[in-house]
Short mmCIF file of C-alpha atoms in Angstrom, two decimals:
data_model
loop_
_atom_site.label_atom_id
_atom_site.label_comp_id
_atom_site.label_asym_id
_atom_site.label_seq_id
_atom_site.Cartn_x
_atom_site.Cartn_y
_atom_site.Cartn_z
CA UNK A 13 11.94 18.44 3.23
CA UNK A 14 10.42 21.91 3.10
CA UNK A 15 6.73 22.49 2.52
CA UNK A 16 5.79 25.56 0.48
CA UNK A 17 2.10 25.34 1.47
CA UNK A 18 0.53 25.89 4.85
CA UNK A 19 -1.86 22.99 5.42
CA UNK A 20 -4.10 22.08 8.31
CA UNK A 21 -4.77 18.43 9.15
CA UNK A 22 -6.61 16.14 11.53
CA UNK A 23 -5.27 12.88 12.95
CA UNK A 24 -7.36 9.77 13.54
CA UNK A 25 -5.43 7.35 15.72
CA UNK A 26 -2.89 8.82 18.12
CA UNK A 27 -0.85 5.69 18.79
CA UNK A 28 2.75 4.93 17.84
CA UNK A 29 2.27 5.35 14.09
CA UNK A 30 -0.10 8.28 14.41
CA UNK A 31 2.32 10.20 16.63
CA UNK A 32 5.12 9.46 14.16
CA UNK A 33 3.06 10.87 11.28
CA UNK A 34 2.10 13.91 13.32
CA UNK A 35 5.66 14.67 14.43
CA UNK A 36 7.09 14.47 10.90
CA UNK A 37 4.26 16.46 9.33
CA UNK A 38 4.57 19.16 12.01
CA UNK A 39 8.30 19.37 11.30
CA UNK A 40 7.29 20.21 7.74
CA UNK A 41 4.96 23.02 8.82
CA UNK A 42 1.62 21.17 8.92
CA UNK A 43 -0.74 22.29 11.71
CA UNK A 44 -2.97 19.66 13.31
CA UNK A 45 -6.29 21.21 14.30
CA UNK A 46 -7.89 18.01 15.58
CA UNK A 47 -6.76 14.70 17.06
CA UNK A 48 -9.01 11.70 17.77
CA UNK A 49 -7.91 8.52 19.50
CA UNK A 50 -11.24 6.78 20.17
CA UNK A 51 -14.24 5.90 18.02
CA UNK A 52 -16.36 8.53 19.80
CA UNK A 53 -13.71 11.21 19.27
CA UNK A 54 -13.36 10.29 15.59
CA UNK A 55 -17.14 10.40 15.08
CA UNK A 56 -17.30 13.85 16.69
CA UNK A 57 -14.37 15.07 14.60
CA UNK A 58 -15.95 13.96 11.31
CA UNK A 59 -19.22 15.64 12.32
CA UNK A 60 -17.41 18.91 12.98
CA UNK A 61 -15.81 18.72 9.53
CA UNK A 62 -19.10 17.80 7.82
CA UNK A 63 -20.91 20.83 9.27
CA UNK A 64 -18.03 23.23 8.64
CA UNK A 65 -16.84 23.77 12.20
CA UNK A 66 -13.43 22.42 11.23
CA UNK A 67 -11.85 22.87 7.82
CA UNK A 68 -8.77 20.67 7.49
CA UNK A 69 -6.96 20.20 4.19
CA UNK A 70 -6.52 16.50 4.84
CA UNK A 71 -6.82 13.70 7.37
CA UNK A 72 -4.25 11.15 8.51
CA UNK A 73 -5.79 7.81 9.50
CA UNK A 74 -3.42 5.76 11.64
CA UNK A 75 -6.01 3.97 13.76
CA UNK A 76 -6.25 0.15 14.06
CA UNK A 77 -6.61 -1.53 10.67
CA UNK A 78 -10.11 -2.81 11.45
CA UNK A 79 -11.35 0.81 11.55
CA UNK A 80 -9.83 1.91 8.22
CA UNK A 81 -12.91 0.97 6.19
CA UNK A 82 -15.14 3.28 8.22
CA UNK A 83 -12.79 6.27 8.20
CA UNK A 84 -11.88 6.01 4.51
CA UNK A 85 -15.59 5.78 3.68
CA UNK A 86 -16.34 8.89 5.77
CA UNK A 87 -13.47 10.80 4.19
CA UNK A 88 -14.72 10.01 0.69
CA UNK A 89 -18.28 11.01 1.63
CA UNK A 90 -17.19 14.50 2.73
CA UNK A 91 -14.49 14.76 0.01
CA UNK A 92 -11.72 15.11 2.59
CA UNK A 93 -8.31 14.08 1.20
CA UNK A 94 -6.88 11.32 3.35
CA UNK A 95 -3.60 9.54 3.97
CA UNK A 96 -4.51 6.17 5.44
CA UNK A 97 -2.06 3.66 6.87
CA UNK A 98 -2.00 0.25 5.20
CA UNK A 99 -4.11 -1.70 4.64
CA UNK A 100 -6.70 0.61 3.07
CA UNK A 101 -9.27 -2.04 3.98
CA UNK A 102 -9.50 -5.55 5.38
CA UNK A 103 -12.38 -6.37 3.02
CA UNK A 104 -11.86 -7.10 -0.66
CA UNK A 105 -15.43 -5.89 -1.32
CA UNK A 106 -14.68 -2.52 0.28
CA UNK A 107 -11.30 -2.30 -1.46
CA UNK A 108 -13.09 -2.73 -4.79
CA UNK A 109 -15.65 -0.11 -3.76
CA UNK A 110 -13.04 2.43 -2.65
CA UNK A 111 -11.12 1.97 -5.88
CA UNK A 112 -14.26 2.62 -7.91
CA UNK A 113 -15.90 5.49 -6.03
CA UNK A 114 -12.64 7.38 -5.47
CA UNK A 115 -12.24 7.50 -9.24
CA UNK A 116 -15.88 8.35 -9.90
CA UNK A 117 -15.96 11.18 -7.33
CA UNK A 118 -12.34 12.27 -7.74
CA UNK A 119 -11.86 11.72 -4.00
CA UNK A 120 -8.19 11.74 -3.00
CA UNK A 121 -7.18 8.61 -1.04
CA UNK A 122 -3.46 7.98 -0.51
CA UNK A 123 -2.40 4.69 1.12
CA UNK A 124 0.72 4.66 3.28
CA UNK A 125 2.84 1.94 1.72
CA UNK A 126 6.15 3.50 2.73
CA UNK A 127 8.20 0.62 1.31
CA UNK A 128 7.70 2.22 -2.12
CA UNK A 129 9.98 4.99 -0.85
CA UNK A 130 12.58 2.67 0.68
CA UNK A 131 16.03 3.75 -0.61
CA UNK A 132 16.73 0.17 -1.73
CA UNK A 133 13.62 0.31 -3.93
CA UNK A 134 14.47 3.81 -5.16
CA UNK A 135 17.92 2.65 -6.28
CA UNK A 136 16.55 -0.50 -7.91
CA UNK A 137 14.04 1.54 -9.93
CA UNK A 138 16.99 3.47 -11.44
CA UNK A 139 18.77 0.27 -12.53
CA UNK A 140 18.98 -1.31 -15.99
CA UNK A 141 17.61 -4.52 -14.44
CA UNK A 142 14.38 -2.75 -13.46
CA UNK A 143 14.00 -1.08 -16.87
CA UNK A 144 14.49 -4.43 -18.64
CA UNK A 145 11.98 -6.06 -16.31
CA UNK A 146 9.40 -3.38 -17.05
CA UNK A 147 9.98 -3.80 -20.80
CA UNK A 148 9.54 -7.55 -20.41
CA UNK A 149 6.17 -7.13 -18.68
CA UNK A 150 4.97 -4.61 -21.26
CA UNK A 151 6.03 -6.86 -24.14
CA UNK A 152 4.28 -9.88 -22.65
CA UNK A 153 1.14 -7.89 -21.92
CA UNK A 154 0.96 -6.68 -25.52
CA UNK A 155 2.07 -9.88 -27.27
CA UNK A 156 0.55 -12.45 -24.87
CA UNK A 157 3.48 -14.76 -25.58
CA UNK A 158 4.64 -17.35 -23.08
CA UNK A 159 8.14 -16.74 -21.76
CA UNK A 160 10.27 -17.66 -18.79
CA UNK A 161 8.67 -15.87 -15.84
CA UNK A 162 10.28 -13.33 -13.58
CA UNK A 163 10.58 -14.75 -10.05
CA UNK A 164 10.10 -12.78 -6.84
CA UNK A 165 10.70 -13.89 -3.27
CA UNK A 166 9.54 -11.57 -0.50
CA UNK A 167 10.69 -12.26 3.07
CA UNK A 168 9.46 -10.11 5.97
CA UNK A 169 10.06 -11.37 9.51
CA UNK A 170 10.52 -9.85 12.95
CA UNK A 171 10.08 -10.69 16.62
CA UNK A 172 6.85 -10.46 18.55
CA UNK A 173 5.30 -7.01 19.03
CA UNK A 174 1.97 -6.14 20.66
CA UNK A 175 1.25 -3.66 17.85
CA UNK A 176 -1.15 -4.37 14.98
CA UNK A 177 -2.61 -7.48 16.59
CA UNK A 178 -6.12 -6.56 15.42
CA UNK A 179 -5.41 -8.18 12.04
CA UNK A 180 -3.68 -11.37 10.93
CA UNK A 181 -0.14 -11.41 9.56
CA UNK A 182 -1.12 -11.22 5.90
CA UNK A 183 -2.86 -7.86 6.46
CA UNK A 184 -0.13 -6.66 8.82
CA UNK A 185 3.06 -7.64 6.96
CA UNK A 186 2.38 -9.46 3.69
CA UNK A 187 0.31 -6.51 2.44
CA UNK A 188 3.50 -4.41 2.09
CA UNK A 189 5.11 -6.95 -0.23
CA UNK A 190 1.94 -7.56 -2.22
CA UNK A 191 1.83 -3.81 -2.87
CA UNK A 192 5.48 -3.91 -3.97
CA UNK A 193 4.62 -6.73 -6.38
CA UNK A 194 1.94 -4.53 -7.95
CA UNK A 195 4.38 -1.62 -8.01
CA UNK A 196 6.91 -3.77 -9.89
CA UNK A 197 4.56 -5.66 -12.21
CA UNK A 198 1.42 -3.54 -12.61
CA UNK A 199 -1.74 -5.29 -13.70
CA UNK A 200 0.18 -8.48 -14.49
CA UNK A 201 0.15 -9.14 -10.74
CA UNK A 202 -3.60 -9.70 -10.93
CA UNK A 203 -3.41 -12.15 -13.83
CA UNK A 204 -2.48 -15.29 -11.94
CA UNK A 205 -2.85 -18.92 -12.95
CA UNK A 206 -2.83 -20.43 -9.49
CA UNK A 207 -2.20 -19.65 -5.87
CA UNK A 208 -1.30 -21.97 -3.03
CA UNK A 209 -0.69 -21.43 0.64
CA UNK A 210 1.63 -23.83 2.45
CA UNK A 211 1.34 -22.31 5.89
CA UNK A 212 -0.95 -19.85 7.63
CA UNK A 213 -1.46 -18.83 11.23
CA UNK A 214 -2.18 -15.50 12.91
CA UNK A 215 1.57 -14.82 12.95
CA UNK A 216 3.02 -16.59 9.89
CA UNK A 217 2.13 -17.06 6.22
CA UNK A 218 3.99 -18.80 3.40
CA UNK A 219 2.24 -18.44 0.06
CA UNK A 220 2.98 -18.85 -3.65
CA UNK A 221 1.49 -17.17 -6.71
CA UNK A 222 2.02 -18.70 -10.14
CA UNK A 223 1.23 -15.93 -12.59
CA UNK A 224 1.22 -15.90 -16.35
CA UNK A 225 4.45 -13.96 -16.56
CA UNK A 226 5.88 -14.08 -13.04
CA UNK A 227 6.11 -16.23 -9.94
CA UNK A 228 5.97 -14.78 -6.45
CA UNK A 229 6.72 -16.34 -3.08
CA UNK A 230 5.81 -14.60 0.18
CA UNK A 231 7.10 -15.39 3.67
CA UNK A 232 5.83 -13.18 6.48
CA UNK A 233 6.37 -13.92 10.17
CA UNK A 234 5.80 -11.55 13.10
CA UNK A 235 6.90 -14.01 15.80
CA UNK A 236 10.30 -14.87 14.38
CA UNK A 237 13.71 -15.30 15.98
CA UNK A 238 15.25 -13.09 13.30
CA UNK A 239 14.60 -9.77 11.57
CA UNK A 240 14.61 -9.83 7.78
CA UNK A 241 13.08 -7.64 5.09
CA UNK A 242 14.32 -8.68 1.68
CA UNK A 243 13.19 -8.97 -1.93
CA UNK A 244 14.92 -11.39 -4.30
CA UNK A 245 14.22 -11.01 -8.03
CA UNK A 246 15.40 -13.33 -10.80
CA UNK A 247 14.99 -12.83 -14.54
CA UNK A 248 16.74 -15.26 -16.86
CA UNK A 249 20.36 -15.54 -15.74
CA UNK A 250 20.20 -12.30 -13.74
CA UNK A 251 19.21 -11.83 -10.13
CA UNK A 252 19.24 -9.17 -7.45
CA UNK A 253 18.57 -9.15 -3.70
CA UNK A 254 17.30 -5.98 -2.05
CA UNK A 255 17.76 -5.39 1.69
CA UNK A 256 14.78 -3.27 2.71
CA UNK A 257 15.91 -2.96 6.33
CA UNK A 258 19.40 -1.58 5.79
CA UNK A 259 18.43 2.12 5.75
CA UNK A 260 17.09 1.93 9.31
CA UNK A 261 20.67 1.89 10.60
CA UNK A 262 21.07 5.42 9.25
CA UNK A 263 17.87 7.46 9.00
CA UNK A 264 14.96 5.26 10.13
CA UNK A 265 12.45 8.00 9.24
CA UNK A 266 13.64 8.26 5.61
CA UNK A 267 10.92 6.18 3.92
CA UNK A 268 8.10 7.83 5.88
CA UNK A 269 9.48 11.30 5.12
CA UNK A 270 9.58 10.45 1.42
CA UNK A 271 6.03 9.07 1.66
CA UNK A 272 4.89 12.38 3.18
CA UNK A 273 6.67 14.30 0.43
CA UNK A 274 4.90 12.24 -2.23
CA UNK A 275 1.56 12.71 -0.48
CA UNK A 276 1.97 16.50 -0.25
CA UNK A 277 3.05 16.73 -3.89
CA UNK A 278 -0.03 14.77 -4.97
CA UNK A 279 -2.21 16.87 -2.65
CA UNK A 280 -0.96 20.13 -4.18
CA UNK A 281 -1.69 18.82 -7.66
CA UNK A 282 -5.07 17.49 -6.56
CA UNK A 283 -6.15 20.80 -5.04
CA UNK A 284 -5.10 22.72 -8.15
CA UNK A 285 -7.07 20.48 -10.49
CA UNK A 286 -10.03 19.47 -8.29
CA UNK A 287 -12.37 21.81 -10.15
CA UNK A 288 -11.02 21.12 -13.62
CA UNK A 289 -13.10 19.36 -16.22
CA UNK A 290 -10.22 16.94 -16.63
CA UNK A 291 -8.76 16.53 -13.13
CA UNK A 292 -5.30 15.12 -12.52
CA UNK A 293 -5.58 11.43 -11.55
CA UNK A 294 -1.84 10.87 -11.14
CA UNK A 295 -2.40 9.80 -7.53
CA UNK A 296 -4.86 7.07 -8.51
CA UNK A 297 -2.29 4.46 -9.56
CA UNK A 298 -1.10 4.02 -5.98
CA UNK A 299 -4.66 3.61 -4.71
CA UNK A 300 -5.42 1.09 -7.46
CA UNK A 301 -2.37 -0.97 -6.45
CA UNK A 302 -3.14 -0.72 -2.72
CA UNK A 303 -6.70 -1.94 -3.28
CA UNK A 304 -5.50 -4.69 -5.62
CA UNK A 305 -3.05 -5.80 -2.91
CA UNK A 306 -5.94 -6.14 -0.44
CA UNK A 307 -7.89 -8.20 -2.97
CA UNK A 308 -4.94 -10.55 -3.53
CA UNK A 309 -4.10 -10.86 0.17
CA UNK A 310 -7.73 -11.64 0.97
CA UNK A 311 -7.31 -14.86 -1.02
CA UNK A 312 -4.86 -16.21 1.54
CA UNK A 313 -7.45 -17.32 4.10
CA UNK A 314 -9.75 -18.78 1.47
CA UNK A 315 -6.95 -20.64 -0.27
CA UNK A 316 -5.64 -22.13 2.95
CA UNK A 317 -9.11 -23.52 3.62
CA UNK A 318 -9.24 -25.17 0.18
CA UNK A 319 -5.54 -25.95 -0.26
CA UNK A 320 -5.09 -24.21 -3.63
CA UNK A 321 -6.83 -21.99 -6.14
CA UNK A 322 -6.64 -22.03 -9.89
CA UNK A 323 -7.53 -19.26 -12.30
CA UNK A 324 -11.19 -20.27 -12.54
CA UNK A 325 -11.64 -20.66 -8.77
CA UNK A 326 -9.99 -17.35 -7.98
CA UNK A 327 -12.13 -15.35 -10.35
#
């Protein structure tokens, strides 16, 4: 990937993921003019930007998930474009707020759900199956007619890792697949009839959504004896199983590189239209889905306490 623009950036969170972002961006010609790895360093860095001592084109937030709310909020306040690692928030209230104020202020927030750029997903999006599924969702949304639902099963398991232990498994792993569900189904993913959770601990969740036009099952386990990242989709007599982990045997950086490319493309467009009377909001769909995923995932803890949630309870 070649970058035709010369951008300057700052990095918040210089751990494993932050260093990975920095290395790949630098390979594409991005210069990092500030790096913060502690709360005090991040506070000082944002102050420098606010008073004009530093002038980055964007920020990368790869700090622990519990800090994302604060850094996204600060980025929006100073109108600094930001790429933030998932989840964008661990609060459904803040997710709703970010979704609203980013649109109102035209503040550019891009959430790093790299699975959208997984080659297995890219190939599926080109398929007739995907096109027919999209047509099905659009038809149902317009006609509001009951039909046999599309079924999804998301499985994401791996062995124990000390990383990302600041949040529970639904915000660490399940959030990826909830975002994919929104990517596949759009707003239909928010229109659920009921939701039940069969199992929940800090390291494992098994949950079911019964939606008006689709069913979705999620299994996420970060203390498993096996590694698995799959999506199974059934529609009528047709079905497909996507292996989201296969590409790592070839180019493990592929999805993150494609995520960076998408971010830079959106950033170029955003900077060109930032002063227009009718700015380009093409980036906003991804933020909407990322925030919606947080809202849906936040139900997991509440549902497990009650046992189940129906449409009335959930709203």
